Amino acid sequence: MLQYKLVLLGDSSVGKSSIVQRFVKDSFDEQRESTIGAAFLSQTIKIKSPNKDNDQENDEDIAIKFEIWDTAGQERYRSLAPMYYRNANAAVVVYDVTAKDSLNKAITWVDELKSKVDDEKKLVISLVGNKIDLISSTNDINESANSPGRQVDLLDAENFAKEHNLLFHEVSAKTGKGVRDVFYEIATLLYKQKLEDDALNKKDTNENEDRSINVALSRPSTNDPTSCCS
Amino acid sequence: MFHTPPIDNTRYDLTQSIKSSYSSSNNGDSDDILSTDTGITTNSNSSNTSQSEITNGTVTKSKDTKVKCTEAKQQKELKQQGEEMKKMESTSKEDDTSDTNNKNLKIPDELPLELTRLMQLFIEDLKQPKYDKPISINQLAGYFQKFYIQFHKAATNYCDSKISGIPPATTTQSTTSLSIYSPFGFMSAKDHLSSGLSGIFGRSRSSSNVSINNNDNTVTTVTNNPRVSNNNTQLMLSPSELEYKKTCVKKYMELLEMDLFHMISLLDTSADEKQPNSKNTTHTKFRTYALFRNSGNYIDYDRLFDEKLWELHKIYEKYDLSDFLHMSTPEFDKLKNDTDTCQDEQESAIDMKSPHVFERILHELVIDRLSPIEKMSALFQLQDEILKNLNNPGNDELLSSLIYVIIKYPKKHIFLCFEFMKLFRNKSSLVGKELFTLTNLEAALYFISDLTELPNGIPSTDLFTFRISDAIKIPVFGEDSNDGEKLRDANSDIHISFSELSLQNIISGITTTATATTSFNNNNNGNNSTSTTTTGGGTVAAAAVTNNSTNNNTLNNNSAGIRNRSLSNLTSLKSVLGRLYSSPPPSTSNTPISKVDIPKSTSNHSLKLDFTNTNTIDSQIAEDYKKFQGRDFDSLSISELREVFEIYQMLVQ
């Protein structure tokens, strides 16, 4: 099983914890893990192997375990965030599609992550716009009395995500729309990364491997007691 | 009766058959581990071992009896903790994918004699007076972490043996390896660590397979296939046996952590000359504080933190901090009411226990619980109690509530308590939920220590003008891979930067980029007194004092540069500082300020310092400067620190 740390960032009212709670709730068929409220959750999911290599026709599901760390989104606690995102493999930066300012804050989170995380190429960042249930499906700018409607343009966020090489989704924690995809996409990407790393390591250690195989082969001829009768 | 090795059992170790043939029914032979230092290579029978026990004198024996006495006491305490530990165990089982524990094999509830012996060896070694200066907390923690890893190997081997039915081979092997172990001790055998300790801790062929599976937050691949994981070992375990082994080793590690600290505390208080016996009964509870006494910056940080926390508590009593902490949610009001009055009968779960459930748990966390693992369980308890009061607890609510509780029930030394947990909790266990919980505590404490702005209308004090974490740097454990290895060599250089002694760095936070230096010279070498004072930068005047052991055991410092060094080098300064301050020097400018002999416990080096200040210092500054010469650092107030800082500013100009 592969295990990854995922950190949730975003302003306090954008619904970070609702997204994770929805994700965990909807993953009822998967293995349920222990939690600390909605502040820390671990959830195992299974993804299909995205392996393109034909020689590894392995259709087995790959188990990915996420350790999800929530952060306190209030501005006052912002300086504490590095303690939470250190050693993270993935970050989900959440904004509220009905609050214009929240995208700006999300952008500053992305900038911070990019500047402070050592191996930023390896950190998978997903930008997630929440609360799409509050906007009408027919009209982007809904001026109804109950809801402020869409305040963050889909294209703006999407372009920003593209520019900075981020994954991007719009979701509704309330209805569950799109939530699952966020985590499955991250899992798939992380797994791809792992395969690439493995391939690189394999190249590097090819010679050594050969040697070790020889050693292993030569073992039965020694007086190792394990080799003869068991 | 003689045992011959069964032909069909390929796993059977030949030495085992010899051992089995001679061993008596008791396990007495494991008691001799420490006393055997003669390098007997074929020592595998009890008569031999008892002999060596006698020849090696009575000292170790008396130690043994002392250890045994304490064990009984310790068992009592452990039973009390048992229930909570079980609870914690159940929470920490999250990683286990299968809960089908082997029914035939019992989960141990105490450490076997062999493993207890290893623990005792470690403790004995820690107590050896072999360092010529106090070791810092980080080095100590390094030793502990290393020991945890070694112990994990030993426990794994032990479990292997238990499952396969073969008596553990560690005893016989360790007696042979102790020829390395005993004369040099645990720490000084560093260079032999790989050979010596791995020899002690088990059979090398299976040790290659032993690894701690939990890597902090990095990607780990855990294979579920027993065949794969057993490729390198001679044991072929069934999945259920593997599961049992895993549980068993985990349990041993938990027991170790509890036992280790209980035993150290019981032994330590009687041996510690600095603590009068009369105080033991009342002050043994918070011994972790004593652990940090050689690490000045931790102590300083802790003191400032306590002051700040107390100030915040006073503010809390007058003003409502809930908005300030962003706790204006309905959930928080509920929490607030619970902690304030707790008379609400609907909240039966909390009311039944105590009106101050948070205070009680905090007290347990900081004071009552001794080992890091027990403190951890108290922290979980605290967190659970907070969660009970919140409806939808994301970390927005959880963290702010935690901060609120810490301010409402300020506990002295809570910062040291946290650092102790961080440093001494077995690193391989500090993952997942546990790591998150500890990180939350860390975040809460750092929020308080770095708080510089108060809500409008609340008068600010000096304490809120600076961030403690800027002013005092706490070395990051683990960043320096040499933690636990430094100072191993008694002749290693001492690098003392007086920037650490300077009070102003607490305020300015500038420590390492000093540009103005004052050198302290050794006149024995006939060097001209040199001194450089550079302007610009306005940073702290610092002097690097080098104990150059090759140079007539005297201080030789004609390079006045500041050494770039990790702060962890300086953590033992506190004791040096104490001595320097305790002998008030006749300080006048252009004359030697003081001549201090610092005695060393074991080495024959005497560190003679001629403090020569050749700068022409304004007499008024000198006057001011002298004002604090006889004072103890600990007794200085913030306003006095400020004065010192002002003097420093004048000096720089």
Coordinates of C-alpha atoms in Angstrom, one line a residue, chain A residues 1-5 10-14 16-18 21 31-40 42 65 67-77 79-80 83-84 86-89 190 194 198 219 224-230, chain B residues 7-8 10 91 94-97 205 216-224 231-234 323-327 380 383 387 392-400 403 431-433 435-437 439-440 442-444 446-447 451 453 467:
Chain A
M1 CA 0.0 0.0 0.0
L2 CA 1.2 3.5 -0.8
Q3 CA 0.8 6.1 1.7
Y4 CA 0.7 9.9 1.1
K5 CA 0.2 12.9 3.2
G10 CA -7.7 27.6 2.2
D11 CA -9.6 30.3 4.0
S12 CA -11.7 29.4 7.0
S13 CA -15.1 29.6 5.4
V14 CA -14.5 27.9 2.1
K16 CA -12.2 22.6 3.5
S17 CA -13.4 20.1 6.1
S18 CA -16.7 19.6 4.4
Q21 CA -15.9 14.8 5.1
Q31 CA -11.7 1.0 4.1
R32 CA -12.7 3.3 6.9
E33 CA -9.9 4.7 9.0
S34 CA -9.7 6.5 12.2
T35 CA -10.1 10.3 12.4
I36 CA -9.7 13.3 14.6
G37 CA -12.9 15.1 13.9
A38 CA -12.5 16.4 10.4
A39 CA -9.1 17.7 11.2
F40 CA -7.3 14.6 10.5
S42 CA -7.0 8.8 6.7
K65 CA -3.8 5.6 1.6
E67 CA -3.5 10.9 5.4
I68 CA -5.4 14.2 5.2
W69 CA -4.3 17.0 7.4
D70 CA -6.6 20.0 7.8
T71 CA -5.2 23.4 8.6
A72 CA -6.7 26.2 10.5
G73 CA -7.7 28.6 7.8
Q74 CA -8.0 31.8 9.8
E75 CA -5.6 34.5 8.8
R76 CA -4.3 34.7 12.3
Y77 CA -3.0 31.1 12.1
S79 CA 2.0 31.5 9.9
L80 CA 1.5 28.1 11.5
M83 CA 4.2 22.9 10.3
Y84 CA 1.3 21.2 8.6
R86 CA 6.0 20.0 5.7
N87 CA 6.6 16.6 4.2
A88 CA 3.3 16.7 2.4
N89 CA 3.0 14.9 -0.9
L190 CA 1.1 10.5 -7.3
K194 CA 6.1 6.9 -8.1
D198 CA 11.0 3.7 -9.7
R219 CA 24.1 -18.7 -2.4
D224 CA 24.0 -21.7 4.0
P225 CA 21.7 -24.0 6.0
T226 CA 18.6 -22.4 4.6
S227 CA 19.4 -23.4 1.1
C228 CA 19.2 -27.1 1.2
C229 CA 16.4 -28.6 3.2
S230 CA 13.4 -26.7 4.2
Chain B
I7 CA 18.7 -32.6 11.7
D8 CA 15.4 -31.6 10.0
T10 CA 17.4 -26.0 9.4
T91 CA -6.3 4.1 18.4
E94 CA -5.3 2.3 12.5
D95 CA -2.5 1.2 10.3
D96 CA -3.1 -2.4 10.8
T97 CA -5.1 -3.7 7.9
R205 CA 21.5 -12.2 9.1
D216 CA 7.6 10.0 8.4
N217 CA 5.2 11.2 5.8
T218 CA 7.2 9.9 3.0
V219 CA 5.9 7.4 0.6
T220 CA 6.1 3.9 2.0
T221 CA 5.5 0.7 0.3
V222 CA 4.2 -1.9 2.6
T223 CA 4.1 -5.3 1.2
N224 CA 1.5 -7.6 2.4
N231 CA 13.1 -13.3 1.7
N232 CA 16.2 -12.5 3.7
T233 CA 15.4 -14.4 6.8
Q234 CA 15.5 -17.9 7.6
D323 CA -13.2 36.6 18.9
F324 CA -9.5 37.2 18.8
L325 CA -8.9 33.4 18.5
H326 CA -11.6 33.2 15.9
M327 CA -13.7 31.1 18.1
F380 CA -5.1 12.3 22.9
Q383 CA -8.0 16.4 22.2
L387 CA -13.7 17.3 20.2
N392 CA -18.0 19.9 13.2
P393 CA -14.5 20.0 14.2
G394 CA -12.2 20.8 11.3
N395 CA -8.8 22.2 12.4
D396 CA -10.2 25.7 12.3
E397 CA -12.1 24.9 15.4
L398 CA -9.8 22.3 16.9
L399 CA -6.7 24.4 16.9
S400 CA -8.3 27.5 18.2
I403 CA -5.0 27.4 22.1
V431 CA 3.4 9.1 12.5
G432 CA -0.1 9.6 11.3
K433 CA -2.6 10.5 13.9
L435 CA 2.1 13.2 14.6
F436 CA -0.8 15.3 13.7
T437 CA -1.9 15.6 17.3
T439 CA 1.9 19.1 15.4
N440 CA -1.4 20.7 16.6
E442 CA 3.3 22.5 18.5
A443 CA 1.2 24.9 16.4
A444 CA -0.7 26.1 19.5
Y446 CA 4.2 28.5 18.7
F447 CA 1.1 30.6 18.2
L451 CA 2.0 36.4 19.4
E453 CA -0.4 41.6 18.5
R467 CA 8.5 36.5 18.9

